[in-house]
PDB file of C-alpha atoms in Angstrom:
ATOM      1  CA  MET A  17       2.247 -17.851  -1.152  1.00 52.00           C
ATOM      2  CA  THR A  18       2.483 -16.592  -4.742  1.00 65.00           C
ATOM      3  CA  GLU A  19       5.682 -14.667  -5.461  1.00 82.00           C
ATOM      4  CA  LEU A  20       5.245 -11.256  -7.052  1.00 93.00           C
ATOM      5  CA  SER A  21       6.704 -11.310 -10.555  1.00 94.00           C
ATOM      6  CA  LYS A  22       8.654  -8.392 -11.979  1.00 95.00           C
ATOM      7  CA  SER A  23       6.093  -8.077 -14.773  1.00 97.00           C
ATOM      8  CA  THR A  24       3.145  -7.828 -12.401  1.00 97.00           C
ATOM      9  CA  LYS A  25       5.020  -5.354 -10.211  1.00 97.00           C
ATOM     10  CA  GLU A  26       5.684  -3.066 -13.178  1.00 97.00           C
ATOM     11  CA  LYS A  27       2.044  -3.259 -14.254  1.00 97.00           C
ATOM     12  CA  LEU A  28       0.813  -2.308 -10.791  1.00 98.00           C
ATOM     13  CA  LYS A  29       3.118   0.707 -10.761  1.00 97.00           C
ATOM     14  CA  LYS A  30       1.137   2.054 -13.739  1.00 97.00           C
ATOM     15  CA  VAL A  31      -2.325   1.898 -12.176  1.00 98.00           C
ATOM     16  CA  SER A  32      -4.004   3.840  -9.388  1.00 98.00           C
ATOM     17  CA  THR A  33      -5.272   2.591  -6.057  1.00 98.00           C
ATOM     18  CA  ALA A  34      -8.711   3.834  -7.140  1.00 98.00           C
ATOM     19  CA  THR A  35      -8.651   1.514 -10.150  1.00 98.00           C
ATOM     20  CA  ILE A  36      -7.455  -1.379  -7.994  1.00 98.00           C
ATOM     21  CA  ALA A  37     -10.270  -0.724  -5.517  1.00 98.00           C
ATOM     22  CA  THR A  38     -12.873  -0.980  -8.287  1.00 97.00           C
ATOM     23  CA  CYS A  39     -11.242  -4.111  -9.699  1.00 98.00           C
ATOM     24  CA  LEU A  40     -11.281  -5.819  -6.300  1.00 98.00           C
ATOM     25  CA  PHE A  41     -14.864  -4.707  -5.666  1.00 98.00           C
ATOM     26  CA  LYS A  42     -15.872  -6.597  -8.830  1.00 96.00           C
ATOM     27  CA  ARG A  43     -14.463  -9.694  -7.120  1.00 97.00           C
ATOM     28  CA  GLY A  44     -16.410  -9.062  -3.919  1.00 98.00           C
ATOM     29  CA  LEU A  45     -13.481  -7.569  -1.984  1.00 98.00           C
ATOM     30  CA  LYS A  46     -14.864  -4.343  -0.529  1.00 97.00           C
ATOM     31  CA  HIS A  47     -12.505  -3.541   2.338  1.00 96.00           C
ATOM     32  CA  GLN A  48      -8.957  -3.595   0.967  1.00 98.00           C
ATOM     33  CA  PHE A  49      -8.174   0.123   1.371  1.00 98.00           C
ATOM     34  CA  ILE A  50      -6.246   0.854   4.580  1.00 98.00           C
ATOM     35  CA  GLN A  51      -8.203   3.464   6.500  1.00 98.00           C
ATOM     36  CA  ASP A  52      -6.846   6.739   7.937  1.00 97.00           C
ATOM     37  CA  VAL A  53      -3.363   6.282   6.474  1.00 98.00           C
ATOM     38  CA  LYS A  54      -1.754   8.829   4.185  1.00 97.00           C
ATOM     39  CA  PRO A  55       1.629   9.389   2.518  1.00 98.00           C
ATOM     40  CA  LEU A  56       4.143  11.482   4.399  1.00 98.00           C
ATOM     41  CA  LYS A  57       4.970  13.188   1.107  1.00 98.00           C
ATOM     42  CA  LEU A  58       2.841  13.465  -2.016  1.00 98.00           C
ATOM     43  CA  GLY A  59       4.115  12.980  -5.548  1.00 97.00           C
ATOM     44  CA  LYS A  60       6.418  10.018  -5.027  1.00 97.00           C
ATOM     45  CA  PRO A  61       6.342   7.047  -7.438  1.00 97.00           C
ATOM     46  CA  THR A  62       3.748   4.353  -6.801  1.00 98.00           C
ATOM     47  CA  MET A  63       4.881   1.886  -4.137  1.00 98.00           C
ATOM     48  CA  VAL A  64       4.488  -1.832  -4.891  1.00 98.00           C
ATOM     49  CA  GLY A  65       5.801  -4.719  -2.813  1.00 98.00           C
ATOM     50  CA  GLU A  66       4.952  -7.823  -0.843  1.00 98.00           C
ATOM     51  CA  ALA A  67       3.817  -7.323   2.733  1.00 98.00           C
ATOM     52  CA  TYR A  68       6.183  -8.152   5.582  1.00 98.00           C
ATOM     53  CA  THR A  69       4.354  -7.537   8.840  1.00 98.00           C
ATOM     54  CA  LEU A  70       5.052  -6.334  12.373  1.00 98.00           C
ATOM     55  CA  ARG A  71       2.385  -6.464  15.071  1.00 98.00           C
ATOM     56  CA  TYR A  72       2.205  -4.431  18.256  1.00 98.00           C
ATOM     57  CA  ILE A  73       0.036  -5.031  21.325  1.00 98.00           C
ATOM     58  CA  PRO A  74      -0.522  -2.599  24.207  1.00 97.00           C
ATOM     59  CA  ALA A  75       2.700  -2.105  26.151  1.00 96.00           C
ATOM     60  CA  ARG A  76       2.932  -3.532  29.646  1.00 94.00           C
ATOM     61  CA  GLU A  77       5.312  -1.529  31.807  1.00 92.00           C
ATOM     62  CA  ASP A  78       7.082  -4.459  33.463  1.00 93.00           C
ATOM     63  CA  LEU A  79       7.880  -6.000  30.068  1.00 92.00           C
ATOM     64  CA  ASN A  80       8.557  -2.888  28.020  1.00 92.00           C
ATOM     65  CA  PRO A  81      11.167  -0.642  29.706  1.00 92.00           C
ATOM     66  CA  ILE A  82      13.548   1.284  27.481  1.00 92.00           C
ATOM     67  CA  THR A  83      16.243  -1.306  28.158  1.00 94.00           C
ATOM     68  CA  VAL A  84      14.450  -3.868  25.964  1.00 93.00           C
ATOM     69  CA  PHE A  85      15.999  -2.160  22.930  1.00 93.00           C
ATOM     70  CA  LYS A  86      19.332  -3.664  24.015  1.00 94.00           C
ATOM     71  CA  ASP A  87      17.945  -7.134  23.323  1.00 94.00           C
ATOM     72  CA  PRO A  88      19.238  -8.284  19.901  1.00 94.00           C
ATOM     73  CA  LYS A  89      16.028 -10.278  19.510  1.00 96.00           C
ATOM     74  CA  HIS A  90      13.752  -7.265  19.981  1.00 96.00           C
ATOM     75  CA  LEU A  91      11.133  -7.843  17.301  1.00 97.00           C
ATOM     76  CA  GLN A  92      10.931  -4.264  16.043  1.00 97.00           C
ATOM     77  CA  ARG A  93      14.670  -4.318  15.305  1.00 97.00           C
ATOM     78  CA  VAL A  94      14.497  -7.870  13.923  1.00 98.00           C
ATOM     79  CA  ALA A  95      11.682  -6.821  11.547  1.00 98.00           C
ATOM     80  CA  VAL A  96      13.819  -3.991  10.210  1.00 98.00           C
ATOM     81  CA  GLU A  97      16.710  -6.375   9.545  1.00 98.00           C
ATOM     82  CA  LYS A  98      14.587  -9.227   8.166  1.00 98.00           C
ATOM     83  CA  CYS A  99      12.182  -7.338   5.916  1.00 98.00           C
ATOM     84  CA  PRO A 100      13.148  -8.506   2.399  1.00 97.00           C
ATOM     85  CA  GLU A 101      14.463  -6.241  -0.327  1.00 97.00           C
ATOM     86  CA  GLY A 102      11.565  -4.910  -2.388  1.00 97.00           C
ATOM     87  CA  ALA A 103       9.001  -5.702   0.322  1.00 98.00           C
ATOM     88  CA  VAL A 104       6.814  -3.273   2.291  1.00 98.00           C
ATOM     89  CA  LEU A 105       6.979  -3.313   6.088  1.00 98.00           C
ATOM     90  CA  VAL A 106       3.370  -3.070   7.297  1.00 98.00           C
ATOM     91  CA  ILE A 107       2.895  -2.303  11.000  1.00 98.00           C
ATOM     92  CA  ASP A 108      -0.186  -2.998  13.074  1.00 98.00           C
ATOM     93  CA  SER A 109      -0.133  -0.177  15.622  1.00 98.00           C
ATOM     94  CA  ARG A 110      -3.776  -0.696  16.598  1.00 97.00           C
ATOM     95  CA  LYS A 111      -4.693   2.592  14.875  1.00 98.00           C
ATOM     96  CA  ASP A 112      -3.053   4.404  17.796  1.00 97.00           C
ATOM     97  CA  ALA A 113      -0.674   7.238  16.932  1.00 97.00           C
ATOM     98  CA  ARG A 114      -0.113   8.493  20.474  1.00 97.00           C
ATOM     99  CA  ALA A 115       3.326   6.836  20.337  1.00 97.00           C
ATOM    100  CA  ALA A 116       5.511   6.343  17.288  1.00 97.00           C
ATOM    101  CA  SER A 117       5.636   3.086  15.354  1.00 98.00           C
ATOM    102  CA  ALA A 118       9.223   3.871  14.330  1.00 97.00           C
ATOM    103  CA  GLY A 119      11.579   6.768  13.633  1.00 98.00           C
ATOM    104  CA  SER A 120      13.987   8.018  11.010  1.00 98.00           C
ATOM    105  CA  ILE A 121      16.934   5.759  11.965  1.00 98.00           C
ATOM    106  CA  LEU A 122      14.949   2.559  11.489  1.00 98.00           C
ATOM    107  CA  ALA A 123      13.269   3.921   8.356  1.00 98.00           C
ATOM    108  CA  THR A 124      16.655   4.868   6.918  1.00 98.00           C
ATOM    109  CA  ARG A 125      17.947   1.373   7.607  1.00 98.00           C
ATOM    110  CA  LEU A 126      14.994  -0.047   5.684  1.00 98.00           C
ATOM    111  CA  MET A 127      15.717   2.282   2.771  1.00 98.00           C
ATOM    112  CA  VAL A 128      19.397   1.319   2.685  1.00 98.00           C
ATOM    113  CA  ARG A 129      18.414  -2.347   2.674  1.00 98.00           C
ATOM    114  CA  GLY A 130      16.266  -1.794  -0.428  1.00 98.00           C
ATOM    115  CA  VAL A 131      12.830  -2.077   1.162  1.00 98.00           C
ATOM    116  CA  ALA A 132      10.074  -0.546  -0.995  1.00 98.00           C
ATOM    117  CA  GLY A 133       8.308   1.287   1.812  1.00 98.00           C
ATOM    118  CA  ILE A 134       6.839   1.341   5.300  1.00 98.00           C
ATOM    119  CA  VAL A 135       3.186   1.597   6.365  1.00 98.00           C
ATOM    120  CA  THR A 136       1.632   1.985   9.805  1.00 98.00           C
ATOM    121  CA  ASP A 137      -1.857   2.754  11.043  1.00 98.00           C
ATOM    122  CA  GLY A 138      -0.157   4.628  13.868  1.00 98.00           C
ATOM    123  CA  GLY A 139       2.399   7.427  13.554  1.00 98.00           C
ATOM    124  CA  PHE A 140       6.092   8.055  12.911  1.00 98.00           C
ATOM    125  CA  ARG A 141       8.474  10.239  14.861  1.00 98.00           C
ATOM    126  CA  ASP A 142      11.006  12.268  12.829  1.00 98.00           C
ATOM    127  CA  SER A 143       8.296  12.360  10.177  1.00 98.00           C
ATOM    128  CA  ALA A 144       9.852  15.157   8.114  1.00 97.00           C
ATOM    129  CA  GLU A 145      13.102  13.192   7.825  1.00 98.00           C
ATOM    130  CA  ILE A 146      11.252  10.006   6.851  1.00 98.00           C
ATOM    131  CA  ALA A 147       9.249  11.935   4.263  1.00 98.00           C
ATOM    132  CA  ASP A 148      12.464  12.980   2.532  1.00 98.00           C
ATOM    133  CA  LEU A 149      13.871   9.455   2.266  1.00 98.00           C
ATOM    134  CA  ASN A 150      14.120   7.746  -1.105  1.00 97.00           C
ATOM    135  CA  MET A 151      11.380   5.366   0.001  1.00 97.00           C
ATOM    136  CA  GLN A 152       7.627   5.651   0.338  1.00 97.00           C
ATOM    137  CA  SER A 153       6.110   5.957   3.814  1.00 98.00           C
ATOM    138  CA  TYR A 154       2.522   6.095   5.083  1.00 98.00           C
ATOM    139  CA  HIS A 155       1.091   6.795   8.512  1.00 98.00           C
ATOM    140  CA  ASN A 156      -1.843   8.355  10.350  1.00 98.00           C
ATOM    141  CA  ARG A 157      -0.030  11.416  11.758  1.00 97.00           C
ATOM    142  CA  PRO A 158       3.292  12.447  13.339  1.00 97.00           C
ATOM    143  CA  SER A 159       4.048  11.216  16.842  1.00 97.00           C
ATOM    144  CA  ALA A 160       7.006  12.030  19.089  1.00 97.00           C
ATOM    145  CA  PRO A 161       6.978   9.472  21.971  1.00 96.00           C
ATOM    146  CA  THR A 162       8.887   6.227  21.495  1.00 94.00           C
ATOM    147  CA  ASN A 163       6.795   3.177  20.675  1.00 93.00           C
ATOM    148  CA  LEU A 164       7.805   1.605  24.013  1.00 94.00           C
ATOM    149  CA  THR A 165       5.525   3.982  25.915  1.00 95.00           C
ATOM    150  CA  LEU A 166       2.455   2.511  24.229  1.00 96.00           C
ATOM    151  CA  HIS A 167       3.301  -0.396  21.920  1.00 97.00           C
ATOM    152  CA  GLN A 168       4.978  -3.751  22.512  1.00 96.00           C
ATOM    153  CA  ALA A 169       6.335  -5.606  19.467  1.00 97.00           C
ATOM    154  CA  ILE A 170       4.895  -9.102  19.685  1.00 97.00           C
ATOM    155  CA  ALA A 171       5.097 -10.811  16.257  1.00 98.00           C
ATOM    156  CA  ILE A 172       6.656 -10.502  12.810  1.00 98.00           C
ATOM    157  CA  ASN A 173       5.429 -11.818   9.475  1.00 97.00           C
ATOM    158  CA  GLU A 174       2.107 -13.048  10.778  1.00 98.00           C
ATOM    159  CA  PRO A 175      -1.401 -11.920   9.748  1.00 98.00           C
ATOM    160  CA  ILE A 176      -2.221  -8.478  11.132  1.00 98.00           C
ATOM    161  CA  GLY A 177      -4.878  -5.808  10.996  1.00 98.00           C
ATOM    162  CA  CYS A 178      -3.745  -2.429   9.646  1.00 98.00           C
ATOM    163  CA  GLY A 179      -6.255   0.376   9.323  1.00 98.00           C
ATOM    164  CA  ASP A 180      -9.169  -2.082   9.498  1.00 98.00           C
ATOM    165  CA  VAL A 181      -7.758  -4.276   6.720  1.00 98.00           C
ATOM    166  CA  ALA A 182      -6.508  -7.839   7.139  1.00 98.00           C
ATOM    167  CA  VAL A 183      -2.929  -8.034   5.853  1.00 98.00           C
ATOM    168  CA  PHE A 184      -1.310 -11.428   5.344  1.00 98.00           C
ATOM    169  CA  PRO A 185       2.416 -11.899   4.731  1.00 98.00           C
ATOM    170  CA  GLY A 186       2.986 -11.831   0.988  1.00 98.00           C
ATOM    171  CA  ASP A 187      -0.118  -9.779   0.184  1.00 98.00           C
ATOM    172  CA  ILE A 188       0.648  -7.171  -2.456  1.00 98.00           C
ATOM    173  CA  ILE A 189       0.756  -3.617  -1.131  1.00 98.00           C
ATOM    174  CA  VAL A 190       0.184  -0.755  -3.572  1.00 98.00           C
ATOM    175  CA  GLY A 191       0.465   2.842  -2.419  1.00 98.00           C
ATOM    176  CA  ASP A 192      -0.017   6.162  -4.202  1.00 98.00           C
ATOM    177  CA  ASP A 193      -1.081   9.677  -3.228  1.00 98.00           C
ATOM    178  CA  ASP A 194      -4.589   8.441  -2.331  1.00 98.00           C
ATOM    179  CA  GLY A 195      -3.387   5.747   0.068  1.00 98.00           C
ATOM    180  CA  ILE A 196      -2.831   1.990   0.311  1.00 98.00           C
ATOM    181  CA  MET A 197      -4.591  -0.971  -1.322  1.00 98.00           C
ATOM    182  CA  VAL A 198      -3.992  -4.573  -0.240  1.00 98.00           C
ATOM    183  CA  ILE A 199      -4.246  -7.222  -2.986  1.00 98.00           C
ATOM    184  CA  PRO A 200      -4.405 -10.928  -2.074  1.00 98.00           C
ATOM    185  CA  SER A 201      -1.268 -12.431  -3.600  1.00 96.00           C
ATOM    186  CA  LYS A 202      -3.060 -15.270  -5.407  1.00 96.00           C
ATOM    187  CA  ILE A 203      -4.978 -12.841  -7.649  1.00 97.00           C
ATOM    188  CA  ALA A 204      -2.281 -10.202  -8.111  1.00 97.00           C
ATOM    189  CA  ASP A 205      -1.437 -11.190 -11.697  1.00 97.00           C
ATOM    190  CA  GLU A 206      -5.013 -11.081 -12.955  1.00 97.00           C
ATOM    191  CA  VAL A 207      -5.746  -7.870 -11.044  1.00 98.00           C
ATOM    192  CA  ALA A 208      -2.697  -6.190 -12.598  1.00 98.00           C
ATOM    193  CA  ASP A 209      -3.765  -7.205 -16.115  1.00 97.00           C
ATOM    194  CA  GLU A 210      -7.363  -6.075 -15.628  1.00 97.00           C
ATOM    195  CA  CYS A 211      -6.321  -2.788 -14.035  1.00 98.00           C
ATOM    196  CA  LEU A 212      -4.100  -1.972 -17.015  1.00 96.00           C
ATOM    197  CA  GLN A 213      -7.096  -2.432 -19.311  1.00 95.00           C
ATOM    198  CA  MET A 214      -9.288  -0.371 -16.992  1.00 96.00           C
ATOM    199  CA  THR A 215      -6.674   2.384 -16.983  1.00 96.00           C
ATOM    200  CA  LEU A 216      -6.567   2.380 -20.773  1.00 95.00           C
ATOM    201  CA  PHE A 217     -10.340   2.729 -20.928  1.00 95.00           C
ATOM    202  CA  GLU A 218     -10.257   5.556 -18.376  1.00 95.00           C
ATOM    203  CA  GLU A 219      -7.767   7.420 -20.584  1.00 95.00           C
ATOM    204  CA  PHE A 220     -10.214   7.073 -23.468  1.00 95.00           C
ATOM    205  CA  VAL A 221     -13.090   8.263 -21.270  1.00 96.00           C
ATOM    206  CA  MET A 222     -11.133  11.299 -20.111  1.00 96.00           C
ATOM    207  CA  GLU A 223     -10.372  12.299 -23.708  1.00 95.00           C
ATOM    208  CA  GLN A 224     -14.058  11.966 -24.591  1.00 96.00           C
ATOM    209  CA  VAL A 225     -15.202  13.977 -21.578  1.00 97.00           C
ATOM    210  CA  GLN A 226     -12.681  16.720 -22.303  1.00 97.00           C
ATOM    211  CA  ASP A 227     -14.076  16.863 -25.852  1.00 95.00           C
ATOM    212  CA  GLY A 228     -17.604  17.393 -24.514  1.00 96.00           C
ATOM    213  CA  GLN A 229     -18.978  13.831 -24.505  1.00 94.00           C
ATOM    214  CA  GLU A 230     -21.734  13.164 -21.940  1.00 96.00           C
ATOM    215  CA  ILE A 231     -21.187  10.475 -19.339  1.00 96.00           C
ATOM    216  CA  ILE A 232     -24.327   8.392 -19.946  1.00 96.00           C
ATOM    217  CA  GLY A 233     -23.470   5.431 -22.125  1.00 96.00           C
ATOM    218  CA  LEU A 234     -19.771   6.211 -21.844  1.00 96.00           C
ATOM    219  CA  TYR A 235     -18.983   5.611 -18.181  1.00 95.00           C
ATOM    220  CA  PRO A 236     -19.884   2.873 -17.535  1.00 93.00           C
ATOM    221  CA  LEU A 237     -19.685   1.752 -21.154  1.00 94.00           C
ATOM    222  CA  THR A 238     -23.183   0.716 -22.269  1.00 96.00           C
ATOM    223  CA  ASP A 239     -23.423   2.359 -25.695  1.00 95.00           C
ATOM    224  CA  GLU A 240     -22.381  -0.040 -28.475  1.00 95.00           C
ATOM    225  CA  LYS A 241     -21.369   2.817 -30.772  1.00 94.00           C
ATOM    226  CA  ILE A 242     -18.973   4.145 -28.143  1.00 94.00           C
ATOM    227  CA  ARG A 243     -17.670   0.621 -27.553  1.00 94.00           C
ATOM    228  CA  LEU A 244     -16.673   0.386 -31.208  1.00 95.00           C
ATOM    229  CA  GLU A 245     -15.072   3.838 -31.009  1.00 94.00           C
ATOM    230  CA  PHE A 246     -13.028   2.649 -28.029  1.00 94.00           C
ATOM    231  CA  GLU A 247     -11.884  -0.433 -29.947  1.00 92.00           C
ATOM    232  CA  ASP A 248     -10.740   1.759 -32.855  1.00 93.00           C
ATOM    233  CA  TRP A 249      -9.053   4.162 -30.437  1.00 94.00           C
ATOM    234  CA  THR A 250      -7.209   1.247 -28.824  1.00 91.00           C
ATOM    235  CA  LYS A 251      -6.074  -0.143 -32.186  1.00 88.00           C
ATOM    236  CA  ASN A 252      -4.736   3.264 -33.225  1.00 84.00           C
ATOM    237  CA  ARG A 253      -2.758   3.555 -29.984  1.00 80.00           C
ATOM    238  CA  VAL A 254      -1.249   0.109 -30.432  1.00 64.00           C
ATOM    239  CA  GLY A 255      -0.578   0.743 -34.097  1.00 53.00           C
TER     240      GLY A 255
END
């Protein structure tokens, strides 16, 4: 597993999930955007961190009474205490938000421990409180019932499916107001570098469009004259 460098992390904080999606599509990765998951609160800084995973299966009543929370080895609680600083806890709730994946107490503990964020394809209880934490959070919709009524924690830091996307421990999770992209860790550095360049070009394109330039030849860039203009524009910015 490739460790996320501070440099790559800072680069990814400057690019959008839309740009990352296009960059990954160029590499043949078409399904890296977690479906039906949205931020609890818009306008927070971009979330970037390595995935630490928790997987639920359907609860079975004889194995999942409320007393299981007293077990110090209960995997939901263990995941909260083991998720590394700077990582993102990604929960496979089987796209089922009828019961909560977690609540504000566990989310607050993650925040205090320095975790970058929490993502589930299910729902959170106490969602308004979680939204106000100094930590990013993403879910499908609010949900009041405890996870025990529907979900049974079965594994931590193993490959999971979240919102129809395969998430492996150590994958790079990037979240903004549009949602969540999952970047395979082994290509994170090159993706970050390319996305920065793509973002720079998109800034140039936006300036041109606002000045009345037509899209054809500009976006995508196929006009050699415009290509040279972009090179000059880039040099002037750097200079």
